[in-house]
Short mmCIF file of N, CA, C and O in Angstrom, two decimals:
data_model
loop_
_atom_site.label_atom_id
_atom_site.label_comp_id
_atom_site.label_asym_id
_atom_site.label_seq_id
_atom_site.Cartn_x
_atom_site.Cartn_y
_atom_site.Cartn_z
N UNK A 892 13.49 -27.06 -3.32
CA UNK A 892 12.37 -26.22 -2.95
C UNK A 892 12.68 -25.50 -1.64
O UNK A 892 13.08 -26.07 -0.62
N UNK A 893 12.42 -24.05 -1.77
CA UNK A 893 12.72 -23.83 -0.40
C UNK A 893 11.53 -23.41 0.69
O UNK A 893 10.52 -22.77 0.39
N UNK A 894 11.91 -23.99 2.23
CA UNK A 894 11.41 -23.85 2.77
C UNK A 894 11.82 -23.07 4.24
O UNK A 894 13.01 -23.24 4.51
N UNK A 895 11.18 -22.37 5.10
CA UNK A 895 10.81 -21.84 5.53
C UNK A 895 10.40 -22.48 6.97
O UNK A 895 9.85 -23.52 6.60
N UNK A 896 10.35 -22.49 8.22
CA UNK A 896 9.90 -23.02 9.12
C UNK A 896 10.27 -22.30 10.17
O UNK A 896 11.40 -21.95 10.52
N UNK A 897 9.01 -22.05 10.75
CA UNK A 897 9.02 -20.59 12.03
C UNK A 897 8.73 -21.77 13.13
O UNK A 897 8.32 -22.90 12.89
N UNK A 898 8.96 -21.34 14.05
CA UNK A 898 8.60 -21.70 15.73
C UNK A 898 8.98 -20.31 16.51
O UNK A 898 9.59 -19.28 16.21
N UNK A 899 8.21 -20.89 17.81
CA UNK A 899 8.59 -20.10 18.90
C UNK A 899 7.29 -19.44 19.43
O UNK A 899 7.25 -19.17 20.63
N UNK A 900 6.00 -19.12 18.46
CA UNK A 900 5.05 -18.54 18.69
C UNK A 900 4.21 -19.21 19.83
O UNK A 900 4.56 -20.29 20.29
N UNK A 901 3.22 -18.64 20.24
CA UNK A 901 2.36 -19.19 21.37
C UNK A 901 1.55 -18.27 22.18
O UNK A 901 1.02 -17.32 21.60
N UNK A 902 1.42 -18.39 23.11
CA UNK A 902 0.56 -17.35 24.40
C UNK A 902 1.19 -17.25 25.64
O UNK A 902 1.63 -18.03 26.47
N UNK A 903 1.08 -15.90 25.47
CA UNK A 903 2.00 -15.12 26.60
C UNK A 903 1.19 -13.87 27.35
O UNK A 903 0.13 -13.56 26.82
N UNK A 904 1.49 -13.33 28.19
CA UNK A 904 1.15 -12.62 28.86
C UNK A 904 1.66 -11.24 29.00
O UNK A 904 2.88 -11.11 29.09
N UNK A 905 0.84 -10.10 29.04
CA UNK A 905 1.41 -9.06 28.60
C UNK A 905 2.54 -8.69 29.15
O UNK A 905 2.63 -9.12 30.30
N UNK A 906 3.66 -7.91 28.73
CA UNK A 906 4.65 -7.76 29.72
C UNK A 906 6.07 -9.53 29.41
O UNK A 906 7.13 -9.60 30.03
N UNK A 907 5.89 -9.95 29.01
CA UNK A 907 6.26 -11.15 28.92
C UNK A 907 7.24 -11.26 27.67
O UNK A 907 7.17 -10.35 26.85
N UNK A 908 8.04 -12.19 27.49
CA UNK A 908 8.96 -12.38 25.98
C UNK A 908 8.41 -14.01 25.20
O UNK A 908 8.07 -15.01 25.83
N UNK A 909 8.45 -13.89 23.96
CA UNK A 909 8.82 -14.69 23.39
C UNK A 909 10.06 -14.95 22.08
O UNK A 909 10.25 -14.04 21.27
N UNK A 910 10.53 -15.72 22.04
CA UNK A 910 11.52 -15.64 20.94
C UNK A 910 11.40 -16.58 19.53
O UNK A 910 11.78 -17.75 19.59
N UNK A 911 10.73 -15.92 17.96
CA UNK A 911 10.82 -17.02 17.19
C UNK A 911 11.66 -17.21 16.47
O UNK A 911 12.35 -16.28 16.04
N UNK A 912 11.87 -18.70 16.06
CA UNK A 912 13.12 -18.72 15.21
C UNK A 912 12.37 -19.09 13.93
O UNK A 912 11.23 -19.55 13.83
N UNK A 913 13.46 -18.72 12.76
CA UNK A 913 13.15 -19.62 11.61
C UNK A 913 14.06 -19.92 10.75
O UNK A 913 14.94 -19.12 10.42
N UNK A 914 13.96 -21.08 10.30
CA UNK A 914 15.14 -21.96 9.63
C UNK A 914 15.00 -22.15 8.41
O UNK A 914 14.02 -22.81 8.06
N UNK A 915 16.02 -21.59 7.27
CA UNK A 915 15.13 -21.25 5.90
C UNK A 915 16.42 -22.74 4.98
O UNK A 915 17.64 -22.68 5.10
N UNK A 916 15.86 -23.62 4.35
CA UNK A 916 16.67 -24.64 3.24
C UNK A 916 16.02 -24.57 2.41
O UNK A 916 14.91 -24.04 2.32
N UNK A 917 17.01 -25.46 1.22
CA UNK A 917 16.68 -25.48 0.37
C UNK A 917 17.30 -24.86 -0.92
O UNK A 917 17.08 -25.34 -2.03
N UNK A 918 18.01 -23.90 -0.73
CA UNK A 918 19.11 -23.46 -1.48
C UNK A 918 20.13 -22.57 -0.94
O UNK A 918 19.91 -22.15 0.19
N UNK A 919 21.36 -22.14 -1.60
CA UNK A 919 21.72 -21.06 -0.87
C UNK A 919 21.41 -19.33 -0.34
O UNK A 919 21.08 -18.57 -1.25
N UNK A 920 21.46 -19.05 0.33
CA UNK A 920 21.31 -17.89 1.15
C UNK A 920 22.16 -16.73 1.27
O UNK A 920 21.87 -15.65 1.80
N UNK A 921 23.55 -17.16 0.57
CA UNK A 921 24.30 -16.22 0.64
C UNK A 921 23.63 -14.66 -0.11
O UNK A 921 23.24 -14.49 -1.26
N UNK A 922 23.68 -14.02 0.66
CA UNK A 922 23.28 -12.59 0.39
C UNK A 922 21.96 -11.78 0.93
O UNK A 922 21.59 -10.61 1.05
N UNK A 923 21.57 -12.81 1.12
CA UNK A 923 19.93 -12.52 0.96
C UNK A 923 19.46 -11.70 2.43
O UNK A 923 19.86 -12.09 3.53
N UNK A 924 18.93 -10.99 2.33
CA UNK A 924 18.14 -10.36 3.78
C UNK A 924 16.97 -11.34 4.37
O UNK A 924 16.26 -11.96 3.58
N UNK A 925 16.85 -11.42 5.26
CA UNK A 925 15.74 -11.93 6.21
C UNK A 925 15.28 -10.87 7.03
O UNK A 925 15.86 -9.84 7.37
N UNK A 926 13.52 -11.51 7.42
CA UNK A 926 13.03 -10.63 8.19
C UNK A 926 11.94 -11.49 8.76
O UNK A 926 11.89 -12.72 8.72
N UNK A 927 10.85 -10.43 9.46
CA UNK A 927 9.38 -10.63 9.64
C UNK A 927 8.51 -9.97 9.40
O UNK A 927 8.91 -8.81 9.35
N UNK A 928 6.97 -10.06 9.11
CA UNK A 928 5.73 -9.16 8.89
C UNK A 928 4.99 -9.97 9.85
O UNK A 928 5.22 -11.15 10.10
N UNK A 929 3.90 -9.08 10.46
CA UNK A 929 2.99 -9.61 10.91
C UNK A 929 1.89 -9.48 10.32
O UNK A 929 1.98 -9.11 9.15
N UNK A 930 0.58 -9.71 10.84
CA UNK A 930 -0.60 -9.19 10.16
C UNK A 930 -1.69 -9.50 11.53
O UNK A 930 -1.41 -10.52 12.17
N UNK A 931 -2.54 -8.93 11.87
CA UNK A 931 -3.52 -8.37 12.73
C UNK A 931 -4.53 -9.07 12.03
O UNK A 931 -4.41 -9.35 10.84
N UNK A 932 -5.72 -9.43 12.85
CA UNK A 932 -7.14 -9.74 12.06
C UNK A 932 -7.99 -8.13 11.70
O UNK A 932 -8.43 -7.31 12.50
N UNK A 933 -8.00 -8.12 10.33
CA UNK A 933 -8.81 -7.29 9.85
C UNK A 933 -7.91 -6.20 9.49
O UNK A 933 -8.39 -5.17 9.00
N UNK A 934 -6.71 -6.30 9.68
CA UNK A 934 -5.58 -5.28 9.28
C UNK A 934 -4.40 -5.80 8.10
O UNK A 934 -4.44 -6.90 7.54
N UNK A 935 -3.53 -4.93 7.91
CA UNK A 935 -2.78 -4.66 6.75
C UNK A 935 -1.88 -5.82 7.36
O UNK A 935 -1.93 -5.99 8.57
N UNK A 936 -1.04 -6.65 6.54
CA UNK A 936 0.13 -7.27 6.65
C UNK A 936 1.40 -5.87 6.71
O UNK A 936 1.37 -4.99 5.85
N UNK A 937 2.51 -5.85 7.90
CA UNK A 937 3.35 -5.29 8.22
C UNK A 937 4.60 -5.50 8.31
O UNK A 937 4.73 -6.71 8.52
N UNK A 938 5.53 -5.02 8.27
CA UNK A 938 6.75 -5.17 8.52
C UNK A 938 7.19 -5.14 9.68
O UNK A 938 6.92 -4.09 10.25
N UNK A 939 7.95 -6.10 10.47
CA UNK A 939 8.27 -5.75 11.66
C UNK A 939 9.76 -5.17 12.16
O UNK A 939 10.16 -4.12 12.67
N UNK A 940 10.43 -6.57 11.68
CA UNK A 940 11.67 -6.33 11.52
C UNK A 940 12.51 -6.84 10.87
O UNK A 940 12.23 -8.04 10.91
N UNK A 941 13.59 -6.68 10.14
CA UNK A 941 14.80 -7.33 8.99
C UNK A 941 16.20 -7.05 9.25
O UNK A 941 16.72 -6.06 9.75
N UNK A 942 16.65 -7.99 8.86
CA UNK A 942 18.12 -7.48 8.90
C UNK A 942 19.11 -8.36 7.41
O UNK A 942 19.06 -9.51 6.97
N UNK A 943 19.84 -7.28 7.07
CA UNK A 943 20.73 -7.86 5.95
C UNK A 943 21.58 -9.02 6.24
O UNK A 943 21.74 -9.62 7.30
N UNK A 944 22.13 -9.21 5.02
CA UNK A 944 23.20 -10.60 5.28
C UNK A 944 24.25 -10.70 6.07
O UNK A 944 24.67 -11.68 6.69
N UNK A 945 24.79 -9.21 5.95
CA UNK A 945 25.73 -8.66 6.71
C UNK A 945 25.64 -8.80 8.39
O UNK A 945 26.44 -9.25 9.20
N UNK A 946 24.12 -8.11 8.56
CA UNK A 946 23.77 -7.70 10.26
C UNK A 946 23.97 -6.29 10.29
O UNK A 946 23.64 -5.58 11.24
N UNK A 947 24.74 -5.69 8.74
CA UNK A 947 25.08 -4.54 9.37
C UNK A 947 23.72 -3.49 9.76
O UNK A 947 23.40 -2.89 10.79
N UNK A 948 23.14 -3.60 8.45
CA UNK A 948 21.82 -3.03 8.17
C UNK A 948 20.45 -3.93 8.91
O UNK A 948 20.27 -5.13 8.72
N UNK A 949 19.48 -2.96 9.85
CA UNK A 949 18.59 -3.65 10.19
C UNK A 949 17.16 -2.60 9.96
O UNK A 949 17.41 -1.60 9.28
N UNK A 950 15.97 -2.69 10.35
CA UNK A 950 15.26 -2.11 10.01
C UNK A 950 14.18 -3.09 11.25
O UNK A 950 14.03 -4.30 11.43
N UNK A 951 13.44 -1.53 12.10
CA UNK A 951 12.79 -2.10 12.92
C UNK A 951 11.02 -1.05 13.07
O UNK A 951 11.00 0.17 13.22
N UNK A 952 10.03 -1.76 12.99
CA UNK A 952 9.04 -0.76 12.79
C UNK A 952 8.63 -0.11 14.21
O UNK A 952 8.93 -0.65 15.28
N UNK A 953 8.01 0.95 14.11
CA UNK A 953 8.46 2.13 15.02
C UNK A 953 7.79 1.24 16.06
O UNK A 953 8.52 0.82 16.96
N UNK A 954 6.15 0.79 16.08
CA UNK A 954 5.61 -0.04 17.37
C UNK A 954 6.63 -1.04 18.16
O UNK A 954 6.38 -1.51 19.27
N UNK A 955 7.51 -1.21 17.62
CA UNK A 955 8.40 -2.62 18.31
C UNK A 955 10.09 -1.65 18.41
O UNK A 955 10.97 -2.52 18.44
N UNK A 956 10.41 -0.96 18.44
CA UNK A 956 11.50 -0.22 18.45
C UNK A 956 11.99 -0.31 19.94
O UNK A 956 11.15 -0.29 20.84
N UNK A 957 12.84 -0.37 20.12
CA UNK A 957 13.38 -0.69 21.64
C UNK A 957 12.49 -2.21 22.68
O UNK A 957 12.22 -2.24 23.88
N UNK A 958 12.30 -3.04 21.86
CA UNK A 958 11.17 -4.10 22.95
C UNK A 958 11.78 -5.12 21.79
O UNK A 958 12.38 -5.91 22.52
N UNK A 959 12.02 -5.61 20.33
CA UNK A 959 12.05 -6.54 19.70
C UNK A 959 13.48 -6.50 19.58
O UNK A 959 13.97 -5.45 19.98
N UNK A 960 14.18 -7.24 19.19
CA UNK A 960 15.75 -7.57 18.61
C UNK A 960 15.52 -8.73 17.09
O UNK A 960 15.09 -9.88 17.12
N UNK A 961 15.92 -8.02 15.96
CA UNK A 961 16.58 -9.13 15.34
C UNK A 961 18.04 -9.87 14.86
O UNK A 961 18.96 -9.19 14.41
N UNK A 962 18.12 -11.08 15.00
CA UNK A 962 19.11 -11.84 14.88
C UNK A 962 19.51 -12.42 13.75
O UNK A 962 18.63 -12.28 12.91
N UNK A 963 20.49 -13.05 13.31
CA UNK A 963 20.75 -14.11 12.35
C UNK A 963 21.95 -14.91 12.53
O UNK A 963 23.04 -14.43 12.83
N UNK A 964 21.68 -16.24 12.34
CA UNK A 964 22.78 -17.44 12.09
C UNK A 964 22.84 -17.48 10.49
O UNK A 964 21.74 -17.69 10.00
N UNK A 965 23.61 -17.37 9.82
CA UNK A 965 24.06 -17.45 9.09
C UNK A 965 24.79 -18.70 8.61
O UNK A 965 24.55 -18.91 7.42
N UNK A 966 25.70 -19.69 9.22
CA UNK A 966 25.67 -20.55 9.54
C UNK A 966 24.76 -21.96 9.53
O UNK A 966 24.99 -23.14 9.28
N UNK A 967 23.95 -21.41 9.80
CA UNK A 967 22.57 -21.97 10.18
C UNK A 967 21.17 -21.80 9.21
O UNK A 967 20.38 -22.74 9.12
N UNK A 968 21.03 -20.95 8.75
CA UNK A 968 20.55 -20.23 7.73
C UNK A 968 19.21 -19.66 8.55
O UNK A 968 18.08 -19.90 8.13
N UNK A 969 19.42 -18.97 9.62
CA UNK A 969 18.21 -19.26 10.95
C UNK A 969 18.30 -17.65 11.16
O UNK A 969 19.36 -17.19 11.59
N UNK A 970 16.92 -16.52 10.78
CA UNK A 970 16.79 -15.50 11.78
C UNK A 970 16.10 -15.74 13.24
O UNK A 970 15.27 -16.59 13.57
N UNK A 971 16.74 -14.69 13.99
CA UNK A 971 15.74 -14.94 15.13
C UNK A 971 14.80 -13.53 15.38
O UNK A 971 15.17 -12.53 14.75
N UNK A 972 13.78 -13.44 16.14
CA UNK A 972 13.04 -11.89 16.56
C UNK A 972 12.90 -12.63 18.35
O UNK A 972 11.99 -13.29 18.85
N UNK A 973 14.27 -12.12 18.94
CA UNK A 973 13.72 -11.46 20.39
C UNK A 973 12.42 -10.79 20.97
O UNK A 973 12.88 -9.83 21.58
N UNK A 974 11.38 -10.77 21.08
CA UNK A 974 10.02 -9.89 21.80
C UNK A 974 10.20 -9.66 23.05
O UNK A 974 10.53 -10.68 23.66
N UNK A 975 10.13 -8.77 23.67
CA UNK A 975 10.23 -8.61 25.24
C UNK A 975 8.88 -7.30 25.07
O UNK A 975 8.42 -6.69 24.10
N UNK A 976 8.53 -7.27 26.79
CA UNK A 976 7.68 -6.46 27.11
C UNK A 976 6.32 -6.07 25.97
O UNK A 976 5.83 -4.99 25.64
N UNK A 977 5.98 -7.68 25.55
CA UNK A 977 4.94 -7.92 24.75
C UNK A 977 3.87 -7.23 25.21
O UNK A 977 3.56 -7.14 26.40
N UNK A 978 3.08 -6.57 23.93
CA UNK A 978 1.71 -6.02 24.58
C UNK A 978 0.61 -6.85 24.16
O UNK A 978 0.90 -7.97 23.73
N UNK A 979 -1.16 -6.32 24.21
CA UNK A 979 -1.89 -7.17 23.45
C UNK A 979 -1.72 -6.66 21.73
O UNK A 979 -1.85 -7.38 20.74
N UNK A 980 -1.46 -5.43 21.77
CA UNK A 980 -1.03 -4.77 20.22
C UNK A 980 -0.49 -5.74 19.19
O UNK A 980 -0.77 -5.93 18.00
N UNK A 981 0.66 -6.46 20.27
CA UNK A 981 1.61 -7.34 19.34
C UNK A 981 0.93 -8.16 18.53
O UNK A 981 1.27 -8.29 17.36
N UNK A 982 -0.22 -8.89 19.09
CA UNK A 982 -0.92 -10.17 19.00
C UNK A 982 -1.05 -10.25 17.17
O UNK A 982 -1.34 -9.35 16.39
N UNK A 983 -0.75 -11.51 16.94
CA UNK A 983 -0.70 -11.02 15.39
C UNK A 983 0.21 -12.37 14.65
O UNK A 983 1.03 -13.02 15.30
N UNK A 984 -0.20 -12.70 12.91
CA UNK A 984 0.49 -13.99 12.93
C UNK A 984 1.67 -12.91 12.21
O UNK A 984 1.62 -11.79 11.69
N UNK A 985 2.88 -14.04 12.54
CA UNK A 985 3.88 -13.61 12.35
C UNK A 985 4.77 -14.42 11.45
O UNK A 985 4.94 -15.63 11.61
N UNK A 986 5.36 -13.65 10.41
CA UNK A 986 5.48 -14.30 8.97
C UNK A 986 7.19 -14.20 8.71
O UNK A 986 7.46 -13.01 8.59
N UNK A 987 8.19 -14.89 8.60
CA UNK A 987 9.20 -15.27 8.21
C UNK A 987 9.40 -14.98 7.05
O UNK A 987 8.59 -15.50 6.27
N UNK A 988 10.65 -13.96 6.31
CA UNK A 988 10.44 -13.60 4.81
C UNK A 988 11.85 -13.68 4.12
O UNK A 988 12.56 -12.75 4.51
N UNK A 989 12.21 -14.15 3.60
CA UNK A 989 13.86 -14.05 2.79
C UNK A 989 14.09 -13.60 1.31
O UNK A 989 13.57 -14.21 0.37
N UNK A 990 14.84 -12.59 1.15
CA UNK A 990 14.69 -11.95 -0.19
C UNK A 990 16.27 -11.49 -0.41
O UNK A 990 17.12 -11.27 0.45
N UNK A 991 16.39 -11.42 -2.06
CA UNK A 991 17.81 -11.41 -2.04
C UNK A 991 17.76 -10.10 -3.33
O UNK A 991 18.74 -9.76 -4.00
N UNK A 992 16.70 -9.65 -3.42
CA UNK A 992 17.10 -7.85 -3.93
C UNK A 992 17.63 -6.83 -3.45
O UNK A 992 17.41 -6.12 -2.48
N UNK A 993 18.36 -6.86 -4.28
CA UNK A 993 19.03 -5.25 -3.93
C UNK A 993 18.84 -4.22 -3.60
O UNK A 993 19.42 -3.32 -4.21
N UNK A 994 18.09 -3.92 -2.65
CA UNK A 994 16.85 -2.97 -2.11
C UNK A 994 17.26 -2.32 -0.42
O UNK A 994 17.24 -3.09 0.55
N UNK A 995 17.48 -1.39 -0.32
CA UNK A 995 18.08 -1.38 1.43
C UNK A 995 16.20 -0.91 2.17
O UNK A 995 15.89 -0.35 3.23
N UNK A 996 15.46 -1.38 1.19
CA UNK A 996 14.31 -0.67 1.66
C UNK A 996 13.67 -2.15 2.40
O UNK A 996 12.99 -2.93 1.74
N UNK A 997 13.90 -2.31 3.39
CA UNK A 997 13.61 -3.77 4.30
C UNK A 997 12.42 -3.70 4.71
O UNK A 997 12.12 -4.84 5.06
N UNK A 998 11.48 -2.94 4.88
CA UNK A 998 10.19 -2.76 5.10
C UNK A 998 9.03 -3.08 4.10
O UNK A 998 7.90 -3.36 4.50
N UNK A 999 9.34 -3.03 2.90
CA UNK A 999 9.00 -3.75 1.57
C UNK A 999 8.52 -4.76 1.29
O UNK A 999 9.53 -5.47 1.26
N UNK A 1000 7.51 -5.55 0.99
CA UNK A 1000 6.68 -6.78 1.21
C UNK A 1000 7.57 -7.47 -0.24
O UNK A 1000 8.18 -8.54 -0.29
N UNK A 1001 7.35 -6.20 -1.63
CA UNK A 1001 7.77 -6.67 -2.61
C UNK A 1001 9.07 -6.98 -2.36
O UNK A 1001 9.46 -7.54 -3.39
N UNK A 1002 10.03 -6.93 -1.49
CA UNK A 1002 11.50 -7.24 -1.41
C UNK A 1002 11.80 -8.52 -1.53
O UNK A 1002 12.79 -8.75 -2.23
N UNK A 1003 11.19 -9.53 -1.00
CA UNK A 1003 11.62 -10.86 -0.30
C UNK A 1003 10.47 -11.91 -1.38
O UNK A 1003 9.36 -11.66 -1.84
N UNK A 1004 11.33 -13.11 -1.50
CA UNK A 1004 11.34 -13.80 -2.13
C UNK A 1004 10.24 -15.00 -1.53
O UNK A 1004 9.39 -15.60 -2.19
N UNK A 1005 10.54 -15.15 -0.10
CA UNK A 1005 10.31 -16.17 0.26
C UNK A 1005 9.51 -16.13 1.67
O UNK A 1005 10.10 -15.66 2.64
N UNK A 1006 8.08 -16.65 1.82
CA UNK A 1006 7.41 -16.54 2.60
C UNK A 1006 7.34 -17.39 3.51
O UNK A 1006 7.00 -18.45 2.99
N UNK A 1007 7.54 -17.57 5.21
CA UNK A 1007 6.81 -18.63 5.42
C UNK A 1007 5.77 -18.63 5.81
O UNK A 1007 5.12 -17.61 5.60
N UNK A 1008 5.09 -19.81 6.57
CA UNK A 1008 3.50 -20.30 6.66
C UNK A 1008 3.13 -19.03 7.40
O UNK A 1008 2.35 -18.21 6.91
N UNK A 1009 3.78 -18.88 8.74
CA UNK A 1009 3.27 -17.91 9.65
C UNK A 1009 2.85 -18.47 10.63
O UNK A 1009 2.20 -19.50 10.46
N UNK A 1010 3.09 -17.96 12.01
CA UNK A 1010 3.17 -18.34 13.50
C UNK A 1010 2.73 -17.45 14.43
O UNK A 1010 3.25 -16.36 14.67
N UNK A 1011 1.23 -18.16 15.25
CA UNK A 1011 0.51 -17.29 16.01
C UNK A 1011 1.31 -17.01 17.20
O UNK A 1011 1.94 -17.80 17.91
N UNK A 1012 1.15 -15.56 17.30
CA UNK A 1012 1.45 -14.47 18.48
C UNK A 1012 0.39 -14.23 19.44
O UNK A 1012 -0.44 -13.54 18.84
N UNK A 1013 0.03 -14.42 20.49
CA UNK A 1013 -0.85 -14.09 21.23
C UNK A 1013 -0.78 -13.50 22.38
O UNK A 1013 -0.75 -14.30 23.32
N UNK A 1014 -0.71 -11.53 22.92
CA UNK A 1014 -0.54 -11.36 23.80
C UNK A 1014 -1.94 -10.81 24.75
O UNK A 1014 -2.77 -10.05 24.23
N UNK A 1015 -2.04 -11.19 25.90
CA UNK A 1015 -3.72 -11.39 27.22
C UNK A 1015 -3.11 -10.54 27.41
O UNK A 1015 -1.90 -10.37 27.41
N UNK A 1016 -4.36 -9.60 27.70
CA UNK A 1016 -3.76 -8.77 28.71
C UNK A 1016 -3.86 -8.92 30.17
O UNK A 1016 -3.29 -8.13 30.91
#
């Protein structure tokens, strides 16, 4: 069965970083893209950021463009999302996603296979 397990989330202060990780088992991974979505109270679930198996290909949504980084261990079977210069905008749960279609369209909810629980973001202003 695979699972999924985010950390890193919490409360921070605007201007501030947090970094979450997530650690995906349970089967193999070879190929597959990872990412994140967030979702806002009372708003759309989003894409934030992804990156292929490779690293070559990444995909970052325009609000977080120069302030987020995504990572991957591979190795490890672990993406990471860098946050720096968090706003209250960010605030939002934040969802761990792994998908292994053939799709370079990483922004795509339908892409990814695999959800996790999701991990509160909280930025004060």
């Amino acid at each position: 069965q695979v699972q999924l397990v985010e950390s890193g989330g919490g409360l921070v202060q605007a201007g501030g970083s947090l970094r979450l990780s997530c650690a995906a088992s349970g089967r193999t991974f070879t190929g597959y893209a990872m990412g994140w979505f967030r979702q806002a109270p009372g708003k759309e679930r989003n894409a934030v950021a992804a990156i292929t198996w490779s690293g070559i290909n990444t995909y970052y949504g325009d609000s977080v463009k120069g302030r987020f980084t995504i990572s991957r261990d591979n190795a490890k079977n672990t993406v990471y999302l860098q946050m720096n210069s968090l706003k209250p905008e960010d605030t939002a749960v934040y969802y761990c996603v792994v998908g292994s279609r053939a799709d370079g369209r990483l922004w795509l909810a339908t892409r990814y296979d695999y959800w996790g629980q999701g991990t509160q973001v909280t930025v004060s202003s």
